[in-house]
Amino acid sequence: MFVTFEGLDGSGKSTQAELLRERLEAAGREVVTAREPGGTPLGEGVRELVLNGTEMTAWAEAALFAAARAELVDRVIAPALERGADVICDRYIDSSLAYQGIARGLGLERVLELNLQATRGLLPDRTFVLLLDPEESAGRVAEPDRIEREGPDFRARVDEAYRRLAELFRERVVAVDAAAPAQETAELIHGQLRDLVR
Ligand code: TYD
């Protein structure tokens, strides 16, 4: 299965991705993990450019994230799924829908279309959106990157965007209250995967 974690920085995505990996591996499954942007040489280059580079237009930003994603799907995610491994990704398409499509105002449909081309239509089996008060999330981030430095209005728009995505894609996207202790949240997430874990 292909599972992704989404949310604002500081929402605990990486912790939950790690807890799920441990749990699936303990059950004897092969698990491949990745993070976005990154996971391939090109992806790491894009990460540096987008997070620490100069200002860029919103479409340039969206296209760079999509390029990194195309590479990650072809080289890492699709081969792993083909050999029967589980894939857990810290951020994927929904980050672009929330940040570039909705918060930056490029349009959800347009950014979805770009990303469906880039990934050859590969959507996760399930996506967990970790919801936490945006300012509380920001408080947990030690060194904000170029996008995190946008400020409270932008963070509120991203938070709102994620809530909308959970409403729009009910079959795939599950909103999770990330204010609970990590182990409790992990338990809830595992429960939501029962139909996929055989
Ligand atoms: P992330 O890797 O979660 O940051 P960190 O390493 O600090 O935990 O994400 C980096 C930033 O990139 C984050 O602010 C969200 C943003 N982002 C987008 O705007 N669109 C995207 O498609 C992706 C993958 C990330």
XYZ file of N, CA and C and ligand atoms in Angstrom:
619
model
N 0.840 -1.205 0.000
C 0.000 0.000 0.000
C 0.874 1.254 0.000
N 0.270 2.323 -0.445
C 0.967 3.605 -0.550
C 0.248 4.588 0.376
N 0.974 5.033 1.422
C 0.380 5.909 2.434
C 1.172 7.207 2.500
N 0.477 8.329 2.575
C 1.194 9.605 2.699
C 0.717 10.372 3.939
N 1.628 11.212 4.451
C 1.328 12.070 5.594
C 1.422 13.518 5.162
N 0.453 14.297 5.598
C 0.378 15.708 5.214
C 0.079 16.572 6.427
N 0.358 17.853 6.294
C 0.053 18.795 7.364
C 1.069 19.911 7.351
N 0.844 20.901 8.193
C 1.807 21.997 8.307
C 3.097 21.474 8.918
N 4.204 22.187 8.699
C 5.439 21.814 9.367
C 5.212 21.936 10.859
N 5.705 20.957 11.611
C 5.509 20.982 13.052
C 4.263 20.232 13.496
N 3.532 19.639 12.535
C 2.296 18.928 12.899
C 2.564 17.496 13.347
N 3.808 17.028 13.180
C 4.146 15.675 13.631
C 4.092 14.617 12.540
N 4.099 15.042 11.280
C 4.062 14.095 10.140
C 5.190 13.078 10.208
N 6.408 13.593 10.389
C 7.571 12.708 10.320
C 7.533 11.669 11.439
N 7.090 12.091 12.620
C 6.973 11.157 13.745
C 5.977 10.054 13.408
N 4.843 10.431 12.856
C 3.824 9.432 12.530
C 4.281 8.519 11.401
N 4.989 9.067 10.436
C 5.500 8.242 9.331
C 6.447 7.185 9.898
N 7.277 7.602 10.842
C 8.251 6.701 11.464
C 7.548 5.631 12.315
N 6.547 6.037 13.095
C 5.828 5.075 13.934
C 5.108 4.035 13.073
N 4.560 4.480 11.954
C 3.875 3.528 11.070
C 4.877 2.569 10.429
N 6.025 3.117 10.035
C 7.057 2.253 9.443
C 7.450 1.145 10.430
N 7.715 1.526 11.675
C 8.119 0.533 12.684
C 7.058 -0.546 12.833
N 5.823 -0.111 12.850
C 4.735 -1.042 13.073
C 4.574 -2.032 11.913
N 4.684 -1.530 10.694
C 4.535 -2.401 9.526
C 5.725 -3.347 9.410
N 6.907 -2.832 9.714
C 8.097 -3.699 9.652
C 8.020 -4.795 10.709
N 7.513 -4.436 11.888
C 7.377 -5.437 12.954
C 6.411 -6.542 12.529
N 5.500 -6.219 11.625
C 4.556 -7.224 11.132
C 5.149 -7.977 9.939
N 6.441 -7.740 9.653
C 7.128 -8.493 8.607
C 6.983 -7.924 7.204
N 6.532 -6.689 7.081
C 6.349 -6.106 5.747
C 7.573 -5.309 5.348
N 7.841 -5.287 4.039
C 8.932 -4.432 3.556
C 8.377 -3.020 3.400
N 9.061 -2.046 3.962
C 8.574 -0.670 3.904
C 9.643 0.243 3.318
N 9.242 1.065 2.369
C 10.141 2.065 1.802
C 9.601 3.426 2.218
N 10.492 4.278 2.780
C 10.021 5.606 3.179
C 10.707 6.667 2.327
N 10.008 7.769 2.143
C 10.582 8.888 1.389
C 10.023 10.180 1.942
N 10.690 11.271 1.617
C 10.160 12.573 2.012
C 10.199 13.478 0.782
N 9.295 14.439 0.791
C 9.246 15.391 -0.324
C 9.408 16.807 0.199
N 10.053 17.686 -0.526
C 10.847 17.355 -1.709
C 12.112 16.623 -1.293
N 12.570 15.716 -2.141
C 13.780 14.958 -1.838
C 13.659 13.527 -2.297
N 14.505 12.670 -1.739
C 14.411 11.247 -2.026
C 15.145 10.773 -3.266
N 15.577 11.699 -4.123
C 16.395 11.367 -5.296
C 17.417 12.511 -5.412
N 18.495 12.305 -6.159
C 19.454 13.415 -6.320
C 18.780 14.673 -6.869
N 17.934 14.510 -7.884
C 17.257 15.694 -8.427
C 16.348 16.325 -7.365
N 15.647 15.463 -6.640
C 14.733 15.946 -5.596
C 15.447 16.739 -4.512
N 16.645 16.273 -4.141
C 17.402 17.003 -3.111
C 17.852 18.368 -3.659
N 18.171 18.392 -4.954
C 18.539 19.657 -5.590
C 17.372 20.626 -5.591
N 16.193 20.114 -5.906
C 14.986 20.948 -5.921
C 14.695 21.445 -4.505
N 14.895 20.596 -3.532
C 14.663 20.971 -2.137
C 15.492 22.202 -1.774
N 16.763 22.139 -2.146
C 17.669 23.243 -1.845
C 17.203 24.524 -2.540
N 16.824 24.365 -3.814
C 16.404 25.505 -4.626
C 15.113 26.141 -4.094
N 14.151 25.305 -3.773
C 12.834 25.805 -3.397
C 12.800 26.295 -1.950
N 13.537 25.611 -1.067
C 13.447 25.977 0.348
C 14.474 27.021 0.770
N 15.636 27.020 0.110
C 16.677 27.958 0.529
C 17.091 28.933 -0.560
N 16.493 28.814 -1.741
C 16.910 29.644 -2.863
C 16.244 31.006 -2.881
N 16.314 31.630 -4.044
C 15.758 32.973 -4.193
C 14.235 32.915 -4.343
N 13.611 34.076 -4.344
C 12.168 34.158 -4.591
C 11.868 33.606 -5.978
N 10.680 33.082 -6.164
C 10.293 32.558 -7.482
C 8.792 32.717 -7.631
N 8.316 32.626 -8.863
C 6.876 32.762 -9.054
C 6.199 31.487 -8.549
N 4.899 31.607 -8.284
C 4.157 30.471 -7.730
C 4.154 29.283 -8.695
N 4.053 29.568 -10.014
C 4.061 28.457 -10.976
C 5.427 27.797 -11.068
N 6.489 28.592 -10.922
C 7.836 28.003 -10.928
C 7.962 27.053 -9.736
N 7.447 27.497 -8.602
C 7.493 26.674 -7.388
C 6.710 25.367 -7.601
N 5.503 25.491 -8.136
C 4.662 24.306 -8.358
C 5.329 23.345 -9.342
N 5.935 23.904 -10.381
C 6.566 23.058 -11.404
C 7.792 22.346 -10.847
N 8.540 23.029 -9.980
C 9.716 22.389 -9.372
C 9.298 21.240 -8.455
N 8.273 21.462 -7.632
C 7.795 20.373 -6.769
C 7.305 19.204 -7.624
N 6.626 19.521 -8.734
C 6.107 18.454 -9.594
C 7.252 17.688 -10.267
N 8.324 18.400 -10.631
C 9.479 17.739 -11.258
C 10.129 16.769 -10.268
N 10.298 17.213 -9.039
C 10.893 16.350 -8.016
C 10.011 15.125 -7.784
N 8.711 15.341 -7.820
C 7.747 14.256 -7.586
C 7.777 13.248 -8.726
N 7.882 13.728 -9.959
C 7.942 12.832 -11.126
C 9.121 11.879 -10.982
N 10.233 12.450 -10.575
C 11.459 11.672 -10.400
C 11.299 10.639 -9.272
N 10.715 11.069 -8.167
C 10.540 10.179 -7.008
C 9.607 9.012 -7.363
N 8.547 9.299 -8.091
C 7.600 8.236 -8.461
C 8.307 7.217 -9.351
N 8.983 7.690 -10.395
C 9.608 6.775 -11.348
C 10.733 5.955 -10.750
N 11.528 6.606 -9.914
C 12.738 5.919 -9.436
C 12.565 5.201 -8.114
N 11.631 5.640 -7.283
C 11.527 5.053 -5.943
C 10.141 4.443 -5.672
N 9.095 5.265 -5.789
C 7.779 4.801 -5.328
C 7.214 3.681 -6.207
N 7.155 3.899 -7.511
C 6.551 2.878 -8.390
C 7.317 1.553 -8.337
N 8.669 1.557 -8.418
C 9.379 0.275 -8.330
C 9.110 -0.451 -7.004
N 9.037 0.302 -5.895
C 8.787 -0.337 -4.593
C 7.395 -0.970 -4.570
N 6.397 -0.243 -5.056
C 5.031 -0.786 -5.060
C 4.950 -2.005 -5.972
N 5.678 -1.950 -7.104
C 5.645 -3.079 -8.038
C 6.201 -4.359 -7.430
N 7.208 -4.212 -6.543
C 7.724 -5.454 -5.961
C 6.984 -5.833 -4.677
N 5.916 -5.123 -4.383
C 5.053 -5.519 -3.269
C 5.372 -4.866 -1.940
N 6.290 -3.890 -1.938
C 6.610 -3.195 -0.684
C 5.535 -2.157 -0.379
N 5.474 -1.754 0.891
C 4.644 -0.609 1.268
C 5.491 0.636 1.105
N 4.851 1.733 0.735
C 5.575 3.000 0.632
C 4.909 4.023 1.538
N 5.730 4.674 2.370
C 5.229 5.749 3.233
C 5.954 7.023 2.832
N 5.198 8.030 2.488
C 5.827 9.270 2.032
C 5.395 10.440 2.917
N 6.406 11.192 3.368
C 6.191 12.390 4.176
C 5.994 13.536 3.171
N 4.744 13.891 2.906
C 4.293 14.842 1.882
C 4.268 14.192 0.500
N 3.241 14.605 -0.287
C 3.117 14.152 -1.682
C 2.186 15.148 -2.376
N 1.419 14.684 -3.356
C 0.564 15.571 -4.158
C -0.247 16.581 -3.338
N -0.805 16.144 -2.209
C -1.684 17.045 -1.456
C -0.954 18.274 -0.922
N 0.379 18.176 -0.731
C 1.132 19.374 -0.326
C 1.030 20.417 -1.427
N 1.187 19.984 -2.667
C 1.093 20.945 -3.777
C -0.324 21.489 -3.921
N -1.324 20.633 -3.691
C -2.711 21.106 -3.794
C -2.974 22.153 -2.712
N -2.503 21.889 -1.484
C -2.770 22.808 -0.373
C -1.934 24.090 -0.478
N -0.622 23.944 -0.669
C 0.267 25.119 -0.642
C 0.191 25.924 -1.949
N 0.387 25.233 -3.091
C 0.429 25.977 -4.352
C -0.987 26.173 -4.934
N -1.790 25.106 -4.927
C -3.119 25.195 -5.539
C -4.035 26.141 -4.788
N -4.148 25.946 -3.473
C -5.106 26.732 -2.696
C -4.434 27.942 -2.023
N -3.413 27.718 -1.178
C -2.855 28.852 -0.416
C -2.200 29.900 -1.320
N -1.503 29.463 -2.373
C -0.906 30.439 -3.293
C -1.888 30.870 -4.387
N -3.013 30.191 -4.468
C -4.075 30.616 -5.376
C -3.930 30.208 -6.838
N -3.121 29.185 -7.121
C -2.974 28.766 -8.529
C -4.197 28.001 -9.023
N -4.954 27.455 -8.114
C -6.141 26.688 -8.486
C -5.919 25.205 -8.233
N -6.803 24.638 -7.445
C -6.710 23.223 -7.085
C -6.706 22.328 -8.322
N -7.648 22.569 -9.242
C -7.775 21.719 -10.425
C -6.531 21.769 -11.295
N -6.007 22.983 -11.487
C -4.836 23.130 -12.360
C -3.609 22.441 -11.776
N -3.418 22.590 -10.474
C -2.248 21.973 -9.840
C -2.425 20.453 -9.781
N -3.649 20.002 -9.608
C -3.913 18.555 -9.614
C -3.589 17.976 -10.986
N -4.017 18.696 -12.018
C -3.778 18.233 -13.389
C -2.279 18.096 -13.675
N -1.523 19.143 -13.303
C -0.066 19.106 -13.494
C 0.538 17.888 -12.795
N 0.099 17.654 -11.564
C 0.682 16.568 -10.774
C 0.235 15.189 -11.228
N -0.975 15.087 -11.762
C -1.412 13.786 -12.270
C -0.596 13.421 -13.513
N -0.225 14.436 -14.302
C 0.659 14.181 -15.455
C 2.022 13.731 -14.947
N 2.564 14.458 -13.983
C 3.924 14.189 -13.500
C 4.047 12.817 -12.846
N 2.982 12.347 -12.215
C 3.056 11.082 -11.464
C 2.399 9.930 -12.214
N 1.983 10.178 -13.439
C 1.241 9.191 -14.230
C 0.017 8.690 -13.454
N -0.587 9.630 -12.739
C -1.856 9.325 -12.067
C -1.740 8.524 -10.778
N -0.537 8.425 -10.235
C -0.383 7.627 -9.014
C -0.822 8.403 -7.762
N -1.955 7.996 -7.216
C -2.438 8.610 -5.970
C -2.239 7.619 -4.830
N -2.070 8.123 -3.596
C -1.909 7.212 -2.457
C -3.187 6.397 -2.212
N -3.031 5.241 -1.550
C -4.218 4.485 -1.124
C -4.885 5.227 0.027
N -4.061 5.820 0.895
C -4.618 6.626 1.987
C -3.662 7.747 2.367
N -4.249 8.882 2.713
C -3.476 10.069 3.088
C -3.970 10.555 4.443
N -3.047 10.762 5.369
C -3.415 11.286 6.684
C -2.998 12.742 6.767
N -3.978 13.593 7.022
C -3.708 15.021 7.211
C -3.695 15.278 8.710
N -2.549 15.676 9.230
C -2.444 15.925 10.669
C -2.816 17.376 10.952
N -3.886 17.549 11.688
C -4.391 18.899 11.962
C -4.022 19.353 13.366
N -3.425 20.531 13.406
C -2.999 21.125 14.672
C -3.166 22.623 14.482
N -3.405 23.346 15.555
C -3.520 24.793 15.446
C -2.285 25.335 14.696
N -2.488 26.122 13.609
C -1.354 26.558 12.779
C -0.250 27.257 13.565
N -0.616 28.068 14.550
C 0.423 28.780 15.294
C 1.172 27.859 16.253
N 0.459 26.832 16.731
C 1.125 25.856 17.583
C 2.137 25.062 16.737
N 1.743 24.695 15.513
C 2.668 23.991 14.607
C 3.901 24.843 14.370
N 3.684 26.127 14.073
C 4.800 27.025 13.750
C 5.762 27.128 14.928
N 5.215 27.103 16.134
C 6.027 27.194 17.339
C 6.982 26.020 17.498
N 6.670 24.907 16.828
C 7.505 23.710 16.951
C 8.620 23.655 15.909
N 8.634 24.620 14.984
C 9.638 24.599 13.918
C 10.807 25.502 14.309
N 11.986 24.897 14.446
C 13.150 25.662 14.908
C 13.677 26.622 13.845
N 13.880 26.095 12.636
C 14.461 26.925 11.574
C 13.536 26.955 10.364
N 12.660 27.953 10.284
C 11.711 27.988 9.177
C 12.386 28.168 7.814
N 11.895 27.450 6.784
C 12.438 27.606 5.432
C 11.697 28.727 4.700
N 12.017 28.936 3.417
C 11.452 30.058 2.664
C 9.920 30.049 2.698
N 9.325 28.855 2.593
C 7.861 28.774 2.551
C 7.264 28.970 3.943
N 7.931 28.409 4.955
C 7.427 28.573 6.332
C 7.515 30.017 6.813
N 8.391 30.801 6.201
C 8.524 32.199 6.622
C 7.401 33.091 6.108
N 6.469 32.518 5.336
C 5.342 33.298 4.794
C 4.483 33.956 5.882
N 4.417 33.365 7.051
C 3.676 34.011 8.134
C 2.305 33.420 8.422
N 1.620 33.987 9.454
C 0.376 33.408 9.972
C -0.782 33.337 8.973
N -0.948 34.350 8.112
C -2.073 34.310 7.167
C -1.918 33.135 6.211
N -0.697 32.965 5.735
C -0.430 31.871 4.799
C -0.662 30.527 5.488
N -0.168 30.388 6.723
C -0.356 29.124 7.456
C -1.838 28.831 7.662
N -2.619 29.862 7.947
C -4.058 29.664 8.143
C -4.702 29.181 6.846
N -4.227 29.721 5.708
C -4.786 29.285 4.412
C -4.423 27.825 4.128
N -3.197 27.440 4.480
C -2.786 26.045 4.251
C -3.626 25.115 5.134
N -3.827 25.516 6.378
C -4.620 24.710 7.312
C -6.038 24.516 6.764
N -6.622 25.616 6.315
C -7.969 25.589 5.738
C -7.988 24.702 4.481
N -6.923 24.799 3.690
C -6.821 24.017 2.450
C -6.819 22.519 2.757
N -6.058 22.128 3.756
C -6.004 20.701 4.103
C -7.376 20.200 4.558
N -8.085 21.036 5.320
C -9.423 20.633 5.758
C -10.338 20.441 4.556
N -10.176 21.311 3.555
C -10.997 21.195 2.345
C -10.669 19.917 1.579
N -9.385 19.590 1.512
C -8.987 18.385 0.790
C -9.592 17.134 1.438
N -9.641 17.133 2.784
C -10.223 15.985 3.479
C -11.723 15.865 3.172
N -12.377 17.005 2.946
C -13.801 16.984 2.588
C -13.995 16.536 1.148
N -13.119 17.016 0.283
C -13.254 16.745 -1.147
C -12.918 15.310 -1.517
N -11.876 14.776 -0.871
C -11.429 13.423 -1.221
C -11.662 12.484 -0.036
N -12.908 12.330 0.327
C -13.275 11.577 1.526
C -12.798 10.127 1.529
N -12.763 9.516 0.358
C -12.372 8.108 0.267
C -10.905 7.901 0.615
N -10.094 8.897 0.270
C -8.639 8.748 0.381
C -8.029 9.513 1.551
N -8.524 10.707 1.824
C -7.875 11.593 2.795
C -8.591 11.558 4.154
N -7.824 11.237 5.198
C -8.382 11.171 6.541
C -7.772 12.293 7.385
N -8.596 13.149 7.956
C -8.101 14.219 8.833
C -7.950 13.658 10.239
N -6.806 13.925 10.836
C -6.504 13.386 12.158
C -6.156 14.534 13.102
N -6.711 14.510 14.306
C -6.393 15.529 15.306
C -5.000 15.237 15.862
N -4.052 16.108 15.525
C -2.659 15.846 15.900
C -2.296 16.398 17.273
N -3.286 16.894 18.014
C -2.991 17.439 19.336
C -2.847 16.319 20.373
N -3.359 15.139 20.057
C -3.281 13.997 20.984
C -1.840 13.487 21.084
N -1.509 12.727 22.148
C -0.158 12.156 22.236
C 0.148 11.290 21.010
N 1.419 11.308 20.591
C 1.824 10.640 19.340
C 1.381 9.176 19.269
N 1.504 8.445 20.382
C 1.155 7.010 20.341
C -0.343 6.815 20.103
N -1.149 7.700 20.673
C -2.601 7.611 20.462
C -2.944 7.879 19.013
N -2.305 8.903 18.460
C -2.537 9.239 17.050
C -2.103 8.075 16.166
N -0.975 7.452 16.515
C -0.464 6.324 15.731
C -1.461 5.169 15.736
N -2.069 4.953 16.884
C -3.059 3.872 17.039
C -4.258 4.118 16.127
N -4.719 5.361 16.150
C -5.864 5.744 15.332
C -5.554 5.550 13.835
N -4.343 5.965 13.456
C -3.919 5.853 12.059
C -3.863 4.385 11.640
N -3.289 3.561 12.499
C -3.193 2.136 12.179
C -4.585 1.538 11.996
N -5.503 1.949 12.845
C -6.883 1.468 12.744
C -7.518 1.819 11.402
N -7.153 2.984 10.892
C -7.704 3.453 9.605
C -7.101 2.724 8.408
N -6.114 1.857 8.679
C -5.463 1.145 7.570
C -5.852 -0.331 7.535
N -6.736 -0.710 8.464
C -7.062 -2.150 8.578
C -7.523 -2.749 7.269
N -8.308 -1.992 6.516
C -8.838 -2.554 5.258
C -7.735 -2.747 4.220
N -6.581 -2.085 4.416
C -5.487 -2.198 3.418
C -4.418 -3.197 3.850
N -4.275 -3.391 5.181
C -3.231 -4.293 5.692
C -3.797 -5.707 5.738
N -3.300 -6.532 4.848
C -3.794 -7.917 4.856
C -2.667 -8.867 5.234
P 9.144 19.727 4.760
O 10.048 18.786 4.112
O 7.995 19.150 5.491
O 9.979 20.688 5.678
P 10.936 20.276 6.884
O 12.106 19.561 6.288
O 11.280 21.608 7.444
O 10.110 19.412 7.764
O 8.525 20.714 3.670
C 9.182 21.735 3.137
C 8.275 22.875 2.741
O 7.859 22.741 1.382
C 7.026 23.005 3.567
O 6.930 24.344 4.014
C 5.909 22.722 2.599
C 6.486 23.003 1.260
N 5.928 22.200 0.139
C 5.091 22.818 -0.777
O 4.785 24.010 -0.676
N 4.601 22.083 -1.825
C 4.918 20.773 -2.013
O 4.454 20.133 -2.980
C 5.791 20.144 -1.047
C 6.189 18.711 -1.199
C 6.273 20.902 0.017
